[in-house]
mmCIF file of C-alpha atoms in Angstrom:
data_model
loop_
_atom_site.group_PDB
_atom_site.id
_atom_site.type_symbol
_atom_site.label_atom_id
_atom_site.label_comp_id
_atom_site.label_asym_id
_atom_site.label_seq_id
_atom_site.Cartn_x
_atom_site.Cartn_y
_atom_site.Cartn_z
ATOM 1 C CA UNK U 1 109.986 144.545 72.259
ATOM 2 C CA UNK U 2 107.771 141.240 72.638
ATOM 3 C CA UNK U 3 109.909 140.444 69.471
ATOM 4 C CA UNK U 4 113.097 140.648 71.025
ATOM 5 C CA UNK U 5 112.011 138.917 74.048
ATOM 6 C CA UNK U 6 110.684 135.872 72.296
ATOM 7 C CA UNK U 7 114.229 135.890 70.299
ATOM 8 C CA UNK U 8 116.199 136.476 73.179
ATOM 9 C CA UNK U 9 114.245 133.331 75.391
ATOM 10 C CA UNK U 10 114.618 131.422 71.987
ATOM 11 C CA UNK U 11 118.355 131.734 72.021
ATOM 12 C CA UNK U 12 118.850 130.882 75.462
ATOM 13 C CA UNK U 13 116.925 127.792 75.107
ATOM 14 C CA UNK U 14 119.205 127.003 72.517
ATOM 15 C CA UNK U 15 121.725 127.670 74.465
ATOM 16 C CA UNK U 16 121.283 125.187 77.091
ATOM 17 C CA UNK U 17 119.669 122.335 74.423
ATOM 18 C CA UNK U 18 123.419 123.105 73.177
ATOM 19 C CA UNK U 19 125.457 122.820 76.192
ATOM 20 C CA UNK U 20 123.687 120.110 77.891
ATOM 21 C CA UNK U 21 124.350 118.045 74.088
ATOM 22 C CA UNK U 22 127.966 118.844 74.785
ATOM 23 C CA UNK U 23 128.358 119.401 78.949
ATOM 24 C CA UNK U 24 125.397 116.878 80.397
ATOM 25 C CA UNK U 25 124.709 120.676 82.188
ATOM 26 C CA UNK U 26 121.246 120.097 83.602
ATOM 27 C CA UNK U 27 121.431 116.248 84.711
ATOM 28 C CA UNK U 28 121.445 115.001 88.307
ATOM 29 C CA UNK U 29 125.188 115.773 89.322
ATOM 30 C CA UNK U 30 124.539 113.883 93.046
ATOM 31 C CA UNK U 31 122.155 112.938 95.279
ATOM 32 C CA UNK U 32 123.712 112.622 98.394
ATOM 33 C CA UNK U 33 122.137 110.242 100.921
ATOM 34 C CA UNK U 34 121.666 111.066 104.422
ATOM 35 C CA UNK U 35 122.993 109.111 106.706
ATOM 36 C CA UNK U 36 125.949 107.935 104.411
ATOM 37 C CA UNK U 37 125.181 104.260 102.826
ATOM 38 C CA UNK U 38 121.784 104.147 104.236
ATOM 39 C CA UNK U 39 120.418 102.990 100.980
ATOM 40 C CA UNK U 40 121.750 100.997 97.887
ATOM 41 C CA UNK U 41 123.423 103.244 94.966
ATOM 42 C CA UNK U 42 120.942 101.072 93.164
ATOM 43 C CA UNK U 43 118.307 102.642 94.809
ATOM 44 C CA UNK U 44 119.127 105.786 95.011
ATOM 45 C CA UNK U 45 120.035 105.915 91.132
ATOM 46 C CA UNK U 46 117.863 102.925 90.146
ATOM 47 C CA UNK U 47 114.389 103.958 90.053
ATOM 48 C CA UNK U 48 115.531 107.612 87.805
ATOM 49 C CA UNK U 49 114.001 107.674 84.844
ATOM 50 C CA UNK U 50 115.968 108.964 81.188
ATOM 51 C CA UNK U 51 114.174 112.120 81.521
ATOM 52 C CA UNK U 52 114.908 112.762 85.113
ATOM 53 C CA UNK U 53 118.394 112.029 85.183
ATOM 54 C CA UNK U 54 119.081 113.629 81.846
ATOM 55 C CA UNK U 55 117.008 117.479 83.126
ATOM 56 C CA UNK U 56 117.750 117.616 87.275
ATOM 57 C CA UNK U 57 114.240 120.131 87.385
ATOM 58 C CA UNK U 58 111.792 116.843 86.089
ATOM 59 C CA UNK U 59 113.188 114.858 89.202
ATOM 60 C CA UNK U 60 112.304 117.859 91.647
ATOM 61 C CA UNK U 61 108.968 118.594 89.604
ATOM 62 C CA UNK U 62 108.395 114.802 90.232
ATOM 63 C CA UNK U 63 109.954 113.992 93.678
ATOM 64 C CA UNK U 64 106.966 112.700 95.010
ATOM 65 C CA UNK U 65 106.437 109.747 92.683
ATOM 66 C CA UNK U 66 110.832 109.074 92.724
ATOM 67 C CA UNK U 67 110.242 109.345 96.778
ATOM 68 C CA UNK U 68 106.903 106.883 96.522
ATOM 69 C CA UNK U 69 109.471 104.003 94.450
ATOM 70 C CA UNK U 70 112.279 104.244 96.906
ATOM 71 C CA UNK U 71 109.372 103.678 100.280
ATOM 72 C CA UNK U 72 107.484 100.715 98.373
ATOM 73 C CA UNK U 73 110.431 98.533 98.451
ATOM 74 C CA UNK U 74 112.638 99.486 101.143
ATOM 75 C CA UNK U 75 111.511 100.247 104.565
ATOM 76 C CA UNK U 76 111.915 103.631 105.316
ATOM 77 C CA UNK U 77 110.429 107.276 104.763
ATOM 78 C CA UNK U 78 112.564 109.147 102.555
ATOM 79 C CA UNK U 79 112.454 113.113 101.791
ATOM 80 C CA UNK U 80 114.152 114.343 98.747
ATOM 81 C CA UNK U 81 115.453 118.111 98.460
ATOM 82 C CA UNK U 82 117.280 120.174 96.103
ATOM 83 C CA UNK U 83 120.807 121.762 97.273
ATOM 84 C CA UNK U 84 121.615 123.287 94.493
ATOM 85 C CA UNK U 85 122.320 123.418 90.733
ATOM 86 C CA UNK U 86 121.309 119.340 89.557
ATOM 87 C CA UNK U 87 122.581 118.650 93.277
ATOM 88 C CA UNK U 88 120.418 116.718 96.230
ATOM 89 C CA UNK U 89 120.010 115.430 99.519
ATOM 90 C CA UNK U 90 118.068 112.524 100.044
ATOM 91 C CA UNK U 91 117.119 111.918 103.665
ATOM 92 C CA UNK U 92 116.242 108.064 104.764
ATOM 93 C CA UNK U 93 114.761 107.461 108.082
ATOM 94 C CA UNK U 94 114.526 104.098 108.616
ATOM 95 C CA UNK U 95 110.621 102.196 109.817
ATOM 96 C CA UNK U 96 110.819 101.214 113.403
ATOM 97 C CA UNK U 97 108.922 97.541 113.459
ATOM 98 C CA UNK U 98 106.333 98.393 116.631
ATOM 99 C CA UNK U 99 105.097 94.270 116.356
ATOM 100 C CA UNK U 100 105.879 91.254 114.878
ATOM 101 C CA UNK U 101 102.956 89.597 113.256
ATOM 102 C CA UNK U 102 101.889 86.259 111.470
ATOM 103 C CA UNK U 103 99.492 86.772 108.636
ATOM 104 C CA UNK U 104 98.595 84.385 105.729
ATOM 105 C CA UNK U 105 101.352 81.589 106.891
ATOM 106 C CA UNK U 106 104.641 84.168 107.312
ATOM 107 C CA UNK U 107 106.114 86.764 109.319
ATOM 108 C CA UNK U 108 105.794 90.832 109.100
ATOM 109 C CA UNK U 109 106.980 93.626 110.795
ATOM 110 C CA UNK U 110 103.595 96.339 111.519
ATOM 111 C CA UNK U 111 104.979 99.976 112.156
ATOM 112 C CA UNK U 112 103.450 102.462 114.209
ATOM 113 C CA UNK U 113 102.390 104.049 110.933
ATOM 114 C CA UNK U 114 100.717 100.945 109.739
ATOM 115 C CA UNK U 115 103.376 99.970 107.357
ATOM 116 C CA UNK U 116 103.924 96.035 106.535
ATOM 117 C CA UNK U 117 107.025 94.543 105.359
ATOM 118 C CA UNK U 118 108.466 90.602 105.205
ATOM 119 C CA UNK U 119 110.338 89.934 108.407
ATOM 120 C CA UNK U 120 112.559 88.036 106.308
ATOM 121 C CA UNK U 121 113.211 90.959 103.598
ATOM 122 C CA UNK U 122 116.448 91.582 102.786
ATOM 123 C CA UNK U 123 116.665 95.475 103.336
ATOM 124 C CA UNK U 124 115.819 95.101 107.268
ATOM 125 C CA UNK U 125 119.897 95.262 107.502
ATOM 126 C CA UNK U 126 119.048 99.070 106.954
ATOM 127 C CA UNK U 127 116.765 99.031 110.424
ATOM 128 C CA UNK U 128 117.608 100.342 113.896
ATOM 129 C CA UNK U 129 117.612 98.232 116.882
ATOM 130 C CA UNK U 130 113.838 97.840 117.975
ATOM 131 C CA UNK U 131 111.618 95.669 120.584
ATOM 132 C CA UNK U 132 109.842 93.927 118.449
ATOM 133 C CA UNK U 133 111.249 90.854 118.569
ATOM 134 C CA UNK U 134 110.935 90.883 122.218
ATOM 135 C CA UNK U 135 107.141 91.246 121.862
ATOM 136 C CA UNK U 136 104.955 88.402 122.218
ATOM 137 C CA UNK U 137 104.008 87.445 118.319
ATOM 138 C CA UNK U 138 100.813 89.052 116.804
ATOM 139 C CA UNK U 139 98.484 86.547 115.093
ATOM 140 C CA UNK U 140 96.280 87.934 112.807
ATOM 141 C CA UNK U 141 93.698 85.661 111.834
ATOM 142 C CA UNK U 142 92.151 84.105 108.410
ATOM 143 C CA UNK U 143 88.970 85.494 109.698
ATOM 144 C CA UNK U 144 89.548 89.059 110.322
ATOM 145 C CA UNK U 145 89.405 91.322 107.598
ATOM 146 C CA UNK U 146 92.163 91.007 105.526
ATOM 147 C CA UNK U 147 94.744 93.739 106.128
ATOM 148 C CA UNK U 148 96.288 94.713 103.273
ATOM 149 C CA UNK U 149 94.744 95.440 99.823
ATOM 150 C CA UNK U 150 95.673 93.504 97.136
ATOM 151 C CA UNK U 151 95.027 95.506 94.521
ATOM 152 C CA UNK U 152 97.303 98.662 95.949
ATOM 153 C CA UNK U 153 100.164 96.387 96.736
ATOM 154 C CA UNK U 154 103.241 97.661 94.515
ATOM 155 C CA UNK U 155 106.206 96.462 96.078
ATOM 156 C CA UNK U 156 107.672 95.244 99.563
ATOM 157 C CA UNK U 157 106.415 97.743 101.775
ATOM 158 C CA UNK U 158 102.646 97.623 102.064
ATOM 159 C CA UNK U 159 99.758 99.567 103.732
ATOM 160 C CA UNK U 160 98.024 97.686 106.426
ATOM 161 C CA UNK U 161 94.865 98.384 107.935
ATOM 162 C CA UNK U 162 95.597 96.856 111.304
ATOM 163 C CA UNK U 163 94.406 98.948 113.635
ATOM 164 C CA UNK U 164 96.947 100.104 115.311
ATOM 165 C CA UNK U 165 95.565 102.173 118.309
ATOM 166 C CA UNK U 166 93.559 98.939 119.646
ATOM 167 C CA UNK U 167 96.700 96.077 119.175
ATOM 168 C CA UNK U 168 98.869 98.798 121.115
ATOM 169 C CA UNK U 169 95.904 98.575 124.020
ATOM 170 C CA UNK U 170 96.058 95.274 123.909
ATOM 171 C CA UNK U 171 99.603 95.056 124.846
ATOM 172 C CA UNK U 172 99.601 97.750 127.446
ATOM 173 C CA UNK U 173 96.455 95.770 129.013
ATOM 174 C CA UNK U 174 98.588 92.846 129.047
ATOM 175 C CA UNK U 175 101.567 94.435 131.043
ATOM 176 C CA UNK U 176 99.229 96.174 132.922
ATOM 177 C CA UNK U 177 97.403 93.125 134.066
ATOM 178 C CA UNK U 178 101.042 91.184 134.447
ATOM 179 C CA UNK U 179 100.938 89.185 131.830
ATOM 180 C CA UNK U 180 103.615 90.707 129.600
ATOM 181 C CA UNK U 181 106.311 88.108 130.424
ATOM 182 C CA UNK U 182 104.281 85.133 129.875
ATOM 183 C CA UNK U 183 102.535 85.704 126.578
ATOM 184 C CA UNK U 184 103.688 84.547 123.512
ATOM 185 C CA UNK U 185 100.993 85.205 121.429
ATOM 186 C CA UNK U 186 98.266 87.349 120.760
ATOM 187 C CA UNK U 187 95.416 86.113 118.368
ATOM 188 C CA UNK U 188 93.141 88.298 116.961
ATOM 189 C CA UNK U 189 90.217 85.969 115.679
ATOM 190 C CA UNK U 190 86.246 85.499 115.812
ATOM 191 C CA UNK U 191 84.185 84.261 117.483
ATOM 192 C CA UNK U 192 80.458 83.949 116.633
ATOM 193 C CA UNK U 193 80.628 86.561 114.277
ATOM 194 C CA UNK U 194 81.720 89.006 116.942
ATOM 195 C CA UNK U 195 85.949 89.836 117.089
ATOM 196 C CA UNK U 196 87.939 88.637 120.316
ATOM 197 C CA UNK U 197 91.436 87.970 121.067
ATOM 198 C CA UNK U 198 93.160 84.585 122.175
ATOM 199 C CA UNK U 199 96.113 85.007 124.829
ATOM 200 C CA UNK U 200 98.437 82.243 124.727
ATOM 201 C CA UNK U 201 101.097 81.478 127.423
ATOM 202 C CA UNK U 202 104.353 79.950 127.656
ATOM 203 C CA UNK U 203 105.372 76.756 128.702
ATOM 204 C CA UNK U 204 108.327 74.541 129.902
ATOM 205 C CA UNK U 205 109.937 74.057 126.322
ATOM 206 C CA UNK U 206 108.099 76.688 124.454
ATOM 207 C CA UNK U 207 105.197 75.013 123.455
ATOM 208 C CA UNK U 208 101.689 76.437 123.491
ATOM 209 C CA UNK U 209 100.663 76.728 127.340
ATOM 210 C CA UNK U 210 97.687 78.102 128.806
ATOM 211 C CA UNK U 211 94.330 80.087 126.682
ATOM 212 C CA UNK U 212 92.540 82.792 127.863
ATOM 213 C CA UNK U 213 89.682 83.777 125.546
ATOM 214 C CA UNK U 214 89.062 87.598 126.060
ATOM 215 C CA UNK U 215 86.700 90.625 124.239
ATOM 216 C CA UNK U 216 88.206 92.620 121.421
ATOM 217 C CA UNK U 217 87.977 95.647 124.169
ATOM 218 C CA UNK U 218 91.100 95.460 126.325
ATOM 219 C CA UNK U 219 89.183 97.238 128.638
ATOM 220 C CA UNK U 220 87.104 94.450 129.533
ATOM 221 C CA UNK U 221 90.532 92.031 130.154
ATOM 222 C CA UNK U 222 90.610 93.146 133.716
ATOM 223 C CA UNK U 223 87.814 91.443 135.563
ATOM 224 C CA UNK U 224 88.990 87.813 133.263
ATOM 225 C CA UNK U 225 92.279 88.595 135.332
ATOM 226 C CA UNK U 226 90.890 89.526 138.793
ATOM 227 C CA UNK U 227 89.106 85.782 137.971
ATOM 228 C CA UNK U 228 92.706 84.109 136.963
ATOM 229 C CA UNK U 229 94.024 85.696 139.772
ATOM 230 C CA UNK U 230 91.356 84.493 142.751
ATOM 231 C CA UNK U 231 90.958 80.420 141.310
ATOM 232 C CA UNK U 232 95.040 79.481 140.489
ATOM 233 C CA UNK U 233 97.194 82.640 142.764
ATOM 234 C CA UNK U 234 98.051 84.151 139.081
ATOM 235 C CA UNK U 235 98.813 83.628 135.527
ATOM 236 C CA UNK U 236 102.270 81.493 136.677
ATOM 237 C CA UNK U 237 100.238 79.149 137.911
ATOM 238 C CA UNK U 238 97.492 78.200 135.442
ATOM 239 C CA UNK U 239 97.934 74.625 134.065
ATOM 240 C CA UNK U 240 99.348 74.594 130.579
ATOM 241 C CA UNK U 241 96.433 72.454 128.950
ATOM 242 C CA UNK U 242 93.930 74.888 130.927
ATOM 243 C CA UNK U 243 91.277 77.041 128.459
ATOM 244 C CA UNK U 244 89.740 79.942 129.597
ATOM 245 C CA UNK U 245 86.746 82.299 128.261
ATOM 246 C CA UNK U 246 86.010 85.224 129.573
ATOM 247 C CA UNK U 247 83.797 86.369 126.521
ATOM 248 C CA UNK U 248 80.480 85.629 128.845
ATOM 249 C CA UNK U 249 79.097 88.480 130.683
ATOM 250 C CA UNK U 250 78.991 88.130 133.896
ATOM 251 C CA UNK U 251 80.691 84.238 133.898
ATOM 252 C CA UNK U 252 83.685 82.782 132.634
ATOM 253 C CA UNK U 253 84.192 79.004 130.567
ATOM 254 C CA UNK U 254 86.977 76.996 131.988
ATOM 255 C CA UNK U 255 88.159 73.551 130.434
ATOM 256 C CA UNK U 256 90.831 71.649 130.426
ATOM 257 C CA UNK U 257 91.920 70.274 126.862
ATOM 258 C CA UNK U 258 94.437 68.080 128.301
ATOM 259 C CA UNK U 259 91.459 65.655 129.704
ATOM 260 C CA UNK U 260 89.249 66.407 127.053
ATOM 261 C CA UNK U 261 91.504 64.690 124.857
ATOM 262 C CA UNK U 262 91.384 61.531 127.043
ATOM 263 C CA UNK U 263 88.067 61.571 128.144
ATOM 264 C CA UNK U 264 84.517 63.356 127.122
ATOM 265 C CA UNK U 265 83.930 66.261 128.765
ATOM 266 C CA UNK U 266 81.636 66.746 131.819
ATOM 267 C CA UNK U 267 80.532 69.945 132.498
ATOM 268 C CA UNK U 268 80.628 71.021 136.274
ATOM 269 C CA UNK U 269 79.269 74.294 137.279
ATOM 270 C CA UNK U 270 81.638 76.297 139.959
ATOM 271 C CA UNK U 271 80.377 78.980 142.143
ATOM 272 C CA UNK U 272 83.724 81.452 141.777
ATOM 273 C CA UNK U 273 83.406 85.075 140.125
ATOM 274 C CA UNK U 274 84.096 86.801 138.136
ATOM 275 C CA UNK U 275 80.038 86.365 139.397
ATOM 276 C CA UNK U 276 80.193 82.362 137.809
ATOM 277 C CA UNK U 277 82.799 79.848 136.453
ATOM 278 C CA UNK U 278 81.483 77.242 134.538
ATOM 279 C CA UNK U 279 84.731 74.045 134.779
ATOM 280 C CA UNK U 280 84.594 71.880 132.161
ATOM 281 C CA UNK U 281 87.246 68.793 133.595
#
């Protein structure tokens, strides 16, 4: 009986070495995209190998790896699943760009996700409509921890290990506080070995306005504010060459580059709080 069996499984292996030589039977009939034209023919088809192409069960045994080629150069997530007999459906949901960001002398889109892509790349045609153009620019600095690994980059898309959670506080502390509409960037840097963030203002012309200096910890933004707010009425009225720090406990640094530029400085101690100002005119 084994016999028989083993003759019988023989034969119909055979059978189908036979009639795919002759009728292409067990390679990829279609692999319909979902939505319609939401990703080159190229590639969808492109990144097949002979073997997957040519026997429909390799390319579901292996979806994983042909999913993994399609998301390192295009930005989206993509789920591949069979339909039926060499028959798929490929599902593409494009990345949503959460921030805009300037990193190593060009710009990137970050997603929510942590993904990292060329603002400039070609495939962005394939993105939805998203804010992040409206968002004041994310600087990421030379001194920071670099955010992507070299060694793991493959293609367009890469891994990032921004942190996400804490740039998304720093933007809600920044409407929160008011600031939203006047901020065109935010500068993640260091200072003294110790991580802070630069918020730079608009000005007449869209140059570089006013600086406020602030802790990594948006939670400690507020009393810098409460400080803006009681010396110039609110950020709208802070002088564009003005510099503020609020990285002190307990004091805040306040200079204005414009005159330092003309003149050495002079320090000049001001009794204001947050508890002490220290002017530098």
């Amino acid at each position: 009986m084994r016999k028989i069996l083993l003759l019988l499984a023989a034969l119909f292996v055979g059978f189908l070495i036979a009639a795919e030589g002759r009728y292409a039977v067990m390679r990829v009939s279609d692999i319909a995209v979902l939505p319609p034209d939401a990703l080159p023919q190229r590639a969808v088809w492109g990144v097949l190998t002979p073997k997957q192409e040519r026997f429909w069960p390799a390319l579901l045994a292996s979806k994983k790896d042909y999913e993994g080629l399609i998301e390192n150069y295009y930005p989206a997530e993509v789920k591949l699943k069979l339909r039926g007999w060499g028959r798929f459906r490929l599902a593409v949901q494009p990345l949503v760009p959460s921030f805009k960001v300037f990193w190593g002398g060009r710009y990137w889109y970050l997603s929510g996700e942590g993904k990292l892509w060329l603002s400039s790349l070609e495939y962005n045609s394939m993105l939805d409509e998203h804010d992040a153009e409206s968002k004041p620019v994310l600087t990421w600095g030379t001194d920071r921890a670099t955010p992507i690994d070299m060694a793991e980059v493959k293609g367009n898309i890469l891994s990032s290990s921004i942190p996400i959670k804490l740039i998304k506080s720093w933007y809600s502390m920044a409407e929160e506080l008011g600031w939203g509409k006047s901020v065109k960037f935010i500068q993640a840097g260091v200072k003294e070995g110790a991580p802070i963030v630069r918020v730079i203002f608009y000005t007449a012309g869209n140059k570089n306005g006013a600086q406020l200096l602030l802790p990594n910890e948006a939670e400690k933004w507020a009393e810098t504010g409460l400080a803006v707010r009681k010396l110039y009425g609110g950020i709208a009225n802070l002088p564009p060459d003005v510099y503020i720090d609020g990285t002190y406990k307990g004091k805040i640094l306040i200079r204005n580059l414009g005159a330092e530029k003309k003149e050495p400085a002079k320090p000049e101690v001001a009794q204001e709080n947050k508890n002490n100002v220290k002017r530098r005119n």
